[in-house]
Structure formats: C-alpha cells, structure tokens
C-alpha cells in the first residue's frame, strides 16, 4: 500500500453526488482488469453525473492524483488499471439518452453496455455495428477508449468510424463537445498544397459501411453543449499543435511511413495521428477535422468521455448462415481466408484445435461445438447475410463446396458443415467469442498471456506473417495457439508463460519485442483492437520511430500538461514486465483446505483461474452472476470475489487471510448458485471457494445461532415430525419471535411439519410385487422427506405406475445446508455415510435418483472433493451414477424404456424454471424434454436465472431484499401476466418457496406435473 500522505478525500467526497471509496476492498477490486497487470489505486469513484467527473479532474489537478477512467474493465493491455483514482462509469452512467432513428444516431452515457444499446435499437430496426467478444458487458465508453471492433469489422469497421461526437472533460476541468468541424476560434486552415496531400485512396474510412448509413453530421447533443465549448485553452493548444505539425508535409510524410500500411484495417498503434493527417485542412480532400478520430483509441489518456453520439446503422439482413470450413493445417485455413473474403462475407473468423480442445472442457461450450466434425487443426467460420436464411445458406454452401474442391486450395477443406438461422449461428459465435476467455482456462501457473494477442497485418500478408510468427514461437519453445479475426488480417496469439517466474517474465518481454519487430517488417499494427496500454506502450518508439513517437508524447502533453489522465499508457509506458498480477518468485503459503482443490493446483490457483474477462458482468442470458446483476457492484461479481480471494491469499495485510474484512464483504452476496462453474470460461467455482472460506472462518470464529439452526434443519423436522400437530402449534406461536431472534426475514413463511414423513408413506405404500421395467435407488433427501412430502409421493407413485422397482435404503441427509454454510466437517460426515450406503449398490442398471437438484447434485460436485484417497475415488465413481429426477427420466427416454405413450392425455400449459445447480451441472433442455413427454403438455422453458432464494440465503433478514430483487429480475418478471391455469414447474424446493412467498404462486415439481397427466 502507498506510503504517500493521503489526499483530503473528504473534500472530494463532499463534492460528489456519487460514491468515493478508499477502503481495502475497493482498492483490491479495481487493481486489475483482464490484463496481467496489478496496480493498487488509492481510491475509487463511482460518478453519478458529469459534474462528478469535473470534480474529480479538479481534485486530481490540485492534489496530483492521476485518474484512470474505467468502465467494464475488460481491457487486455492494462489500460484500465492505475495507481491514482479509478473513476468507474459503468455503475451509474448507463443511460441511453436519445435514439434518433430518422437521423441515424444514438446518444449514450459512457457506461452503456454495447449489447444493451443494440437491444434498445432493435425495435427501431437499427444497430450499433462494431462489436467485441465482450459485447455483453463492455461499454461504449470503453469501446471508444480502445477503439474496439470485432468480428463485424470487415463490414462495419471500428468504433472510431461510428463516433459522431464526444462530450468530454478536459484536463483543466472544462467540458467540450467534439465533432467534425468543431475548431477553436482562429484555427488556421490554409491546407497543404495539392502535391503535399497525404490522403490515401485505400483509406480505411473510405472502404467500409456496406450497409447504407446516414452521413456523419455534426448535430449538437440533445443534452446541450457546455458554455465553454470550443473555447477551452487546452483545445486551442491542441488545435495549434496539430496545425503546426500536420500542416508540415515532411512531418505528414514521416507519419505516413511510420504507421501501418493503409491496407491494414485494424490499427490501434499509438494515437491516430495518421488518420488526422488525412482530414481537412491537412488534406483538403479529406473529411473535416474531427478530434473524435484521435480520442477513439486514446485509452483515457487525453480526456474523460461523458457522452457519445454514435452513428447507428439499419439492421443487417435477417437471414444468416455460417459455414464451418474444417482444415488439417492452419496455413490452408489462412489461404482460404483470402478466397472467402472475395465473396463479401459478413464475418470471417478462425480458431485452431487448441482453442477447440479447451472449449470442449467447458460445459456450455461443449454444447456449442456440436457442429464440429472430426478433429480439425483449424476451423474457418464464415457467415453470410441475406434476405432469408435459405438464401444465406445457399451462399454458405457454395463457399463450402468450392473449398472442398482440389482447385483453388493446395489443401482443401475436409468438411464444410453449414448452419442456418440465428439460433444456430449464435452458438457458433458464442463458441468463438469464448475463445479468448477459454485460453485462460489452463490449470497451474503457466497461462496463455495477453501481449501479442491482436497483431494485425494486411490480409495478403497474413499467411506469410503467421509462418514467421510460428517459426519465432518455436525459437521460444512455444506451441502457438491460433485464433484470428482472419478476414481482417488480425491474429490472436498468446504465448503460454508462467509470470510467477523471473525467466518467463523476461520471455514475456522478449517475445513481445520480437513480434513487434516482425509486425513492423510487414507494415502491420502491433495492436489491431485491444490497444497499447501498458503491455505494448514500451515498444511504440521502435514501432513508430523516435521522431514520430516524440510527436505522440508532445501531443499527450498538450492535451494533458499535468499528466493527470491515465499516465503510463500508450506513451511513456513503464517497462511492460513490471507491476504484474503475480510477484516474481513469491513464496505463498500452502493453504491446507478441507475441500480438495488439487485438480486446480490448490485453492489459490483455483482463484487465480479468473483472468478478468468479465463474463460474470453480463446482464442477460444464462444465470451468472445473479448478485452482480442486482447490485451492479464489482464486489458482487465472480471476478470481484476471485480477485479479493487471490489478493488476500497472496498479499494479505491481516494476521489471518481468512479474517480479512474485504473477503467477508465480497463473498457475502454470493448465492452459491454454481452458475459460474459452467458459465465462467475459466470455470471458476465460487460455490466451492465460498464453502471453504466459510469453513476456515468459522473454524476460527465459531458458529452463529442461525448457522447452527440451518445445519440442524433435518434433525428439527425429524424430531418435530414425530408430533407434527404439536410442533406446528408451537411453530405458529413462536414464529415471529424465533425469526427475530435468529435473523430470519419477517416476510418469510417457514415450512410446516408434515403429518407423515415420506419414509412412512413409502413403507406403507410400496408395492408388494416389484416393478420389472427397471430399478433405481431413491435418495430421499431431507427436504422431500420432511417438508415437500407431496413431491416425493408424486414421484414414488409415478415410478411405481411406470413399473420401476424403487429401493430406498436408510441414508444420511444430503449435507446441502452444511455445504452452503461452510460446515464442511459435518458435510463430510454425512457424505461419507451416503457413499458407504450407495457406492456398492448403485451402478449403470440401478442409478441413484434424487428429487431436489441441489441435494443429489452434491454427490456430483462436492462429495468427491470432500475426501481424499479411497473414499474420494469411491465418491467419484458414485458421482457418475447419480441423477436428478429429470436427468434420470431423460436417460430412460433416450434408452427407449419410457415414451409419450406411458403418460396421460391431459391438456396442460407448463412453464419451466430450471434450478441453478441443474443448469450448471446438467442440461436445462433435458428438463424441458421430459416435461414434454405427455402428448398434450405444451412446455415453455424460461430463460430464467437464479431464483434468489438459494437455500437459506433468501430467508436471512439482511438478504431478503436482494433475494427479492434477484427473483424479480430473473424470474418474477418472466412469469408475470401468465395465466393462473399455466402450471409453473420448478424442481428446486427453494425456487418453489420463493415463488410462493414472492408471487403467491404454487409451483410444482416435474414429478408432480407428470403425475397429473392422467
Ligand atoms: C475475453 C476478451 C475478449 C475480447 N475481445 C475483444 C474483441 O473482440 N474486440 C475488441 O476490440 N476488444 C476485445 N476485448 C478487449 C475489451 O473487451 C474491449 O476493448 C472493450 O471495448 C473494453 O470495454 P470496457 O467497457 O471493458 O472498458 P475498460 O476496459 O474499462 O476501458 C477501456 C479503456 O477506455 C478507457 N475509458 C473507459 N471509460 C472511459 C471514459 N468514460 N472516458 C475516457 N476513457 C475511458 C479506459 O481508461 C481504458 O483505457 C476483449 C477482452 C476480453 C477479456
Ligand atoms: S470469474 Fe470467470 S467470467 Fe468472471 S472475470 Fe473471472 S474468468 Fe471471467
Ligand atoms: S456461485 Fe453464483 S452468486 Fe456466487 S459467484 Fe458464482 S455465479 Fe455469482
């Protein structure tokens, strides 16, 4: 932590509408982005207005505290971290101010997420074209900061070309709106002589935008321009500087020679001086001077953006199809790229087998990869758009056919499956988008490191360039991983390095330097989209030459004489292999954990799997991360939690890392929903990490009364169940007081004691003659045995009616409550008994089936991690034979043992909410499939997230509100307005309880609804 005297933070806080945080938690949370760097900031501000940002700038000037603007924090080059004040616009500045479809623009605050803007634009028939793989969580402020682009760049270009106007706070605190033709008074515009013109016919702006777009116009922001607009002394100096240098033909010539070839369409090398030199008055034939061109890609180093006016485009044609060209060599796929580009595709992307193999280890991506045939060395994915899917499919197939012929390619494609329609093509692009994140999914300390991951060359140079890169990588004993925006000539390539080792930190530098030289040789751009930041800034003098580099330094000083905006990024960058996330040769304690994290190399490495990609900050689709979606606070994202855990385990400032208050804060709202287990590309399993944390903490601090009660839940219901009427009377009389004393929300209802337990029912009703269709072992968990007895009855009746022989030996509780509360020793004791009971009984022909997903799935996820040695091995084998009711039925259906004829003919509308654990560890689509077995059931599978209850979480008084907020976002809103005749199906007891308390709706288990089909 810094030893400099603390600036008077309270003075700044007093001037802010938003929040200022200086505690350890916030400093840790914002010390990293998606890059390899770690810089501990001094404070973090969440501005609520432009005035807040102006206040931060004045404070920074007065007290010499630099500002790093930050949004989604998904940058890969270290440009979203800094040692001063982090100003995060992603929390509050997220308003879409205006959409003007007629004039073709949208005005947004910088924290608006790209996909959210597009969702709003869709109803107008428009979209914002540039995209990134991170489009569901990165913001327009961040995209402008980095001049982002992605798979659509071959058709629409990058963010720069779509920014009509930017409203920014300058380093003197003045606010200006910048757009084409906004010049300071007295700006001289003599223009160079015709012979001196620097315009290039291949200028990237002149080639794109094949979807007709309204012309760029300078329309003032609807929010109104500031009084000082165009009159700022800083702006006048900038204009003066540009006039002085860019009017000079020799300088322009030097710039032209230093920057990438014009045919390189992706170019985020330094400040875009080369493009300014092609604008009027420096090139009289060019478009009017627009400082947005320069600010795009300036990484928050020149000014702070508060609003953007963006060009929007009519939506591309609806019909879509992707052809996946399978090749046996990378070189063949690259040569195919050039041919594919001649057919004007919408997107053209490449991924190699390493990415594919890693993808296949990820639960969600495995599903998306189903189109892959055999084991291709490289896949070239080419999308076409047309009026209909069928037309697009024909184009895709045509390319596929031509690529399989021996003629055009020395090594033709061996398979060319084509997929039509957006649901199918979305899966392909989801797989491709996950690629970079998946690369982070490597066990151990060696990771695929971002440093040369977005170099770009002209398309005709790509194959030769890659050949040389591959040779270079071999020198460094690196197995190159290829992943490219191939159509745009950009290669994603990451060396695998252990940055905890001094030698690899040197290699990190050397490889980047050598690749930079190679890029220079081909006239390419060291960064095609991710920016220079910390990682590439050091090599800019070599890339651009000293003279041009000095111009960049001067330009920065002209905009920002005091160096308050994001210093050390792009220009005057410190050595790129310092201030990394991991300290070199650092000795870290070996943490003795109860859960077995050895598959990840220990608990620290399990936390280090988070590479900061920020997928857990997405706000729609899937379920990760429900707490972040509710609070929009980095602290409540999986990334935030993993960062805090890594930090306290490695850089702990407290006597005992487990007692660190930042850890308690970060993990408090984790619902242990397991969504991250499947949706995080690096499979960070926060449920396990939180359980271990609670175990460690409680081992030191003891248990609260509430935790004891939750853990004693089964015993309480078993005991009370012996005298249910009396127990219920007692519960009625003491409920309010008990809730108050224990800390349970007053709004919650507590389950009543059943008149008879499920076990009693089973013993009484079990058929005398065993069924012959098959057999199964029933895991009658504590919830179904004592609380949701009617669910168990329906399942048993169904099994018996279908002719199954159901065995239910005596066994222990599932341990779910203990696992969620970190009572791991108790959970282990229960799990050990269950493994003893079932391990030798269950198998392929007699699986173990449970009704409560969270209980039975504990056998699959947690049980094997609770043990070591023989018991762990037995638990592992057992886990392969444990199924939820839905999984089991799906299995019987696919084996042909059960079919639609086995069910009744009742007509029924059904809407299905799948439990988080089942979504994470199973297949939601299977749940929908089994519910659809009765011929007259019409099933809607909800795209719902976590219900917000999560075991005891939603009962807890302090979590009640957030639990309702999560339920509202992910579930209630999707159910509201549906007919009361529609049955809601939710296999989870918590989900059913949440729906009862929050919406007053009865929800049913799958077994109950199927039982009602007769
Ligand atoms: C897995 C993965 C895949 C990626 N794929 C792509 C891709 O396909 N294409 C691509 O281009 N990028 C990609 N990126 C990089 C990154 O996602 C993009 O650059 C993204 O646009 C950054 O947006 P953000 O909101 O996260 O911004 P941040 O990372 O928070 O900030 C980006 C930059 O903008 C500056 N900034 C932010 N807000 C402001 C403001 N209000 N005023 C001034 N400056 C500001 C910051 O200081 C920083 O320099 C990827 C990253 C990851 C982790
Ligand atoms: S937790 Fe996973 S999804 Fe979130 S930032 Fe880390 S790696 Fe990405
Ligand atoms: S378990 Fe759920 S709530 Fe916790 S970090 Fe993972 S996704 Fe978020």
mmCIF file of N, CA and C in Angstrom, residues 626 630 671 748 913 944-949 960-976 991 994-995 998-999:
data_model
loop_
_atom_site.group_PDB
_atom_site.id
_atom_site.type_symbol
_atom_site.label_atom_id
_atom_site.label_comp_id
_atom_site.label_asym_id
_atom_site.label_seq_id
_atom_site.Cartn_x
_atom_site.Cartn_y
_atom_site.Cartn_z
ATOM 1 N N UNK A 626 -25.898 -13.665 -10.436
ATOM 2 C CA UNK A 626 -27.138 -13.014 -10.001
ATOM 3 C C UNK A 626 -26.922 -11.835 -9.055
ATOM 4 N N UNK A 630 -27.960 -7.750 -9.674
ATOM 5 C CA UNK A 630 -28.853 -6.992 -8.788
ATOM 6 C C UNK A 630 -28.201 -5.707 -8.297
ATOM 7 N N UNK A 671 -24.499 -16.398 -3.867
ATOM 8 C CA UNK A 671 -25.625 -17.289 -3.534
ATOM 9 C C UNK A 671 -25.266 -18.763 -3.669
ATOM 10 N N UNK A 748 -40.879 -13.966 5.459
ATOM 11 C CA UNK A 748 -40.773 -15.365 5.021
ATOM 12 C C UNK A 748 -41.738 -16.280 5.767
ATOM 13 N N UNK A 913 -39.058 -23.414 -14.915
ATOM 14 C CA UNK A 913 -37.869 -22.712 -14.394
ATOM 15 C C UNK A 913 -36.914 -23.791 -13.884
ATOM 16 N N UNK A 944 -34.573 -18.196 -17.383
ATOM 17 C CA UNK A 944 -34.508 -17.561 -16.068
ATOM 18 C C UNK A 944 -33.156 -17.831 -15.436
ATOM 19 N N UNK A 945 -32.800 -16.974 -14.500
ATOM 20 C CA UNK A 945 -31.527 -17.178 -13.799
ATOM 21 C C UNK A 945 -31.803 -17.779 -12.436
ATOM 22 N N UNK A 946 -31.020 -17.337 -11.467
ATOM 23 C CA UNK A 946 -31.184 -17.831 -10.099
ATOM 24 C C UNK A 946 -32.477 -17.237 -9.523
ATOM 25 N N UNK A 947 -33.220 -18.039 -8.720
ATOM 26 C CA UNK A 947 -34.487 -17.545 -8.164
ATOM 27 C C UNK A 947 -34.245 -16.587 -7.012
ATOM 28 N N UNK A 948 -33.021 -16.532 -6.516
ATOM 29 C CA UNK A 948 -32.704 -15.579 -5.445
ATOM 30 C C UNK A 948 -32.860 -16.148 -4.046
ATOM 31 N N UNK A 949 -33.405 -17.371 -3.932
ATOM 32 C CA UNK A 949 -33.595 -17.945 -2.602
ATOM 33 C C UNK A 949 -32.327 -18.661 -2.152
ATOM 34 N N UNK A 960 -32.931 -10.547 2.496
ATOM 35 C CA UNK A 960 -34.281 -10.698 1.940
ATOM 36 C C UNK A 960 -34.497 -9.781 0.732
ATOM 37 N N UNK A 961 -34.119 -8.529 0.899
ATOM 38 C CA UNK A 961 -34.394 -7.562 -0.167
ATOM 39 C C UNK A 961 -33.665 -7.924 -1.466
ATOM 40 N N UNK A 962 -32.394 -8.251 -1.315
ATOM 41 C CA UNK A 962 -31.621 -8.577 -2.529
ATOM 42 C C UNK A 962 -32.154 -9.871 -3.138
ATOM 43 N N UNK A 963 -32.612 -10.771 -2.278
ATOM 44 C CA UNK A 963 -33.184 -12.020 -2.776
ATOM 45 C C UNK A 963 -34.407 -11.716 -3.648
ATOM 46 N N UNK A 964 -35.238 -10.775 -3.216
ATOM 47 C CA UNK A 964 -36.433 -10.402 -3.994
ATOM 48 C C UNK A 964 -36.038 -9.681 -5.276
ATOM 49 N N UNK A 965 -35.002 -8.869 -5.163
ATOM 50 C CA UNK A 965 -34.533 -8.122 -6.352
ATOM 51 C C UNK A 965 -34.047 -9.103 -7.432
ATOM 52 N N UNK A 966 -33.297 -10.096 -6.997
ATOM 53 C CA UNK A 966 -32.783 -11.102 -7.942
ATOM 54 C C UNK A 966 -33.955 -11.872 -8.556
ATOM 55 N N UNK A 967 -34.905 -12.250 -7.687
ATOM 56 C CA UNK A 967 -36.064 -13.007 -8.186
ATOM 57 C C UNK A 967 -36.839 -12.173 -9.198
ATOM 58 N N UNK A 968 -36.993 -10.899 -8.899
ATOM 59 C CA UNK A 968 -37.741 -10.029 -9.809
ATOM 60 C C UNK A 968 -37.086 -10.015 -11.189
ATOM 61 N N UNK A 969 -35.749 -9.807 -11.187
ATOM 62 C CA UNK A 969 -35.030 -9.716 -12.463
ATOM 63 C C UNK A 969 -35.046 -11.025 -13.232
ATOM 64 N N UNK A 970 -34.820 -12.120 -12.494
ATOM 65 C CA UNK A 970 -34.557 -13.347 -13.238
ATOM 66 C C UNK A 970 -35.778 -14.242 -13.372
ATOM 67 N N UNK A 971 -36.795 -14.024 -12.541
ATOM 68 C CA UNK A 971 -37.893 -14.988 -12.550
ATOM 69 C C UNK A 971 -39.273 -14.328 -12.573
ATOM 70 N N UNK A 972 -39.560 -13.512 -11.559
ATOM 71 C CA UNK A 972 -40.923 -12.963 -11.447
ATOM 72 C C UNK A 972 -41.326 -12.251 -12.746
ATOM 73 N N UNK A 973 -40.423 -11.406 -13.251
ATOM 74 C CA UNK A 973 -40.767 -10.592 -14.426
ATOM 75 C C UNK A 973 -41.126 -11.490 -15.614
ATOM 76 N N UNK A 974 -40.521 -12.683 -15.643
ATOM 77 C CA UNK A 974 -40.776 -13.580 -16.774
ATOM 78 C C UNK A 974 -42.048 -14.396 -16.585
ATOM 79 N N UNK A 975 -42.594 -14.363 -15.369
ATOM 80 C CA UNK A 975 -43.808 -15.152 -15.098
ATOM 81 C C UNK A 975 -45.056 -14.271 -15.027
ATOM 82 N N UNK A 976 -44.820 -12.997 -14.724
ATOM 83 C CA UNK A 976 -45.952 -12.103 -14.521
ATOM 84 C C UNK A 976 -46.817 -12.061 -15.784
ATOM 85 N N UNK A 991 -36.746 -22.701 -5.003
ATOM 86 C CA UNK A 991 -37.421 -21.936 -6.068
ATOM 87 C C UNK A 991 -38.923 -21.930 -5.822
ATOM 88 N N UNK A 994 -39.677 -19.626 -2.971
ATOM 89 C CA UNK A 994 -39.542 -18.209 -3.370
ATOM 90 C C UNK A 994 -40.789 -17.759 -4.128
ATOM 91 N N UNK A 995 -41.280 -18.615 -5.033
ATOM 92 C CA UNK A 995 -42.453 -18.252 -5.831
ATOM 93 C C UNK A 995 -43.693 -18.136 -4.945
ATOM 94 N N UNK A 998 -42.976 -14.835 -2.809
ATOM 95 C CA UNK A 998 -42.831 -13.584 -3.564
ATOM 96 C C UNK A 998 -43.962 -13.294 -4.517
ATOM 97 N N UNK A 999 -44.582 -14.357 -5.095
ATOM 98 C CA UNK A 999 -45.642 -14.130 -6.083
ATOM 99 C C UNK A 999 -46.967 -14.748 -5.678
#
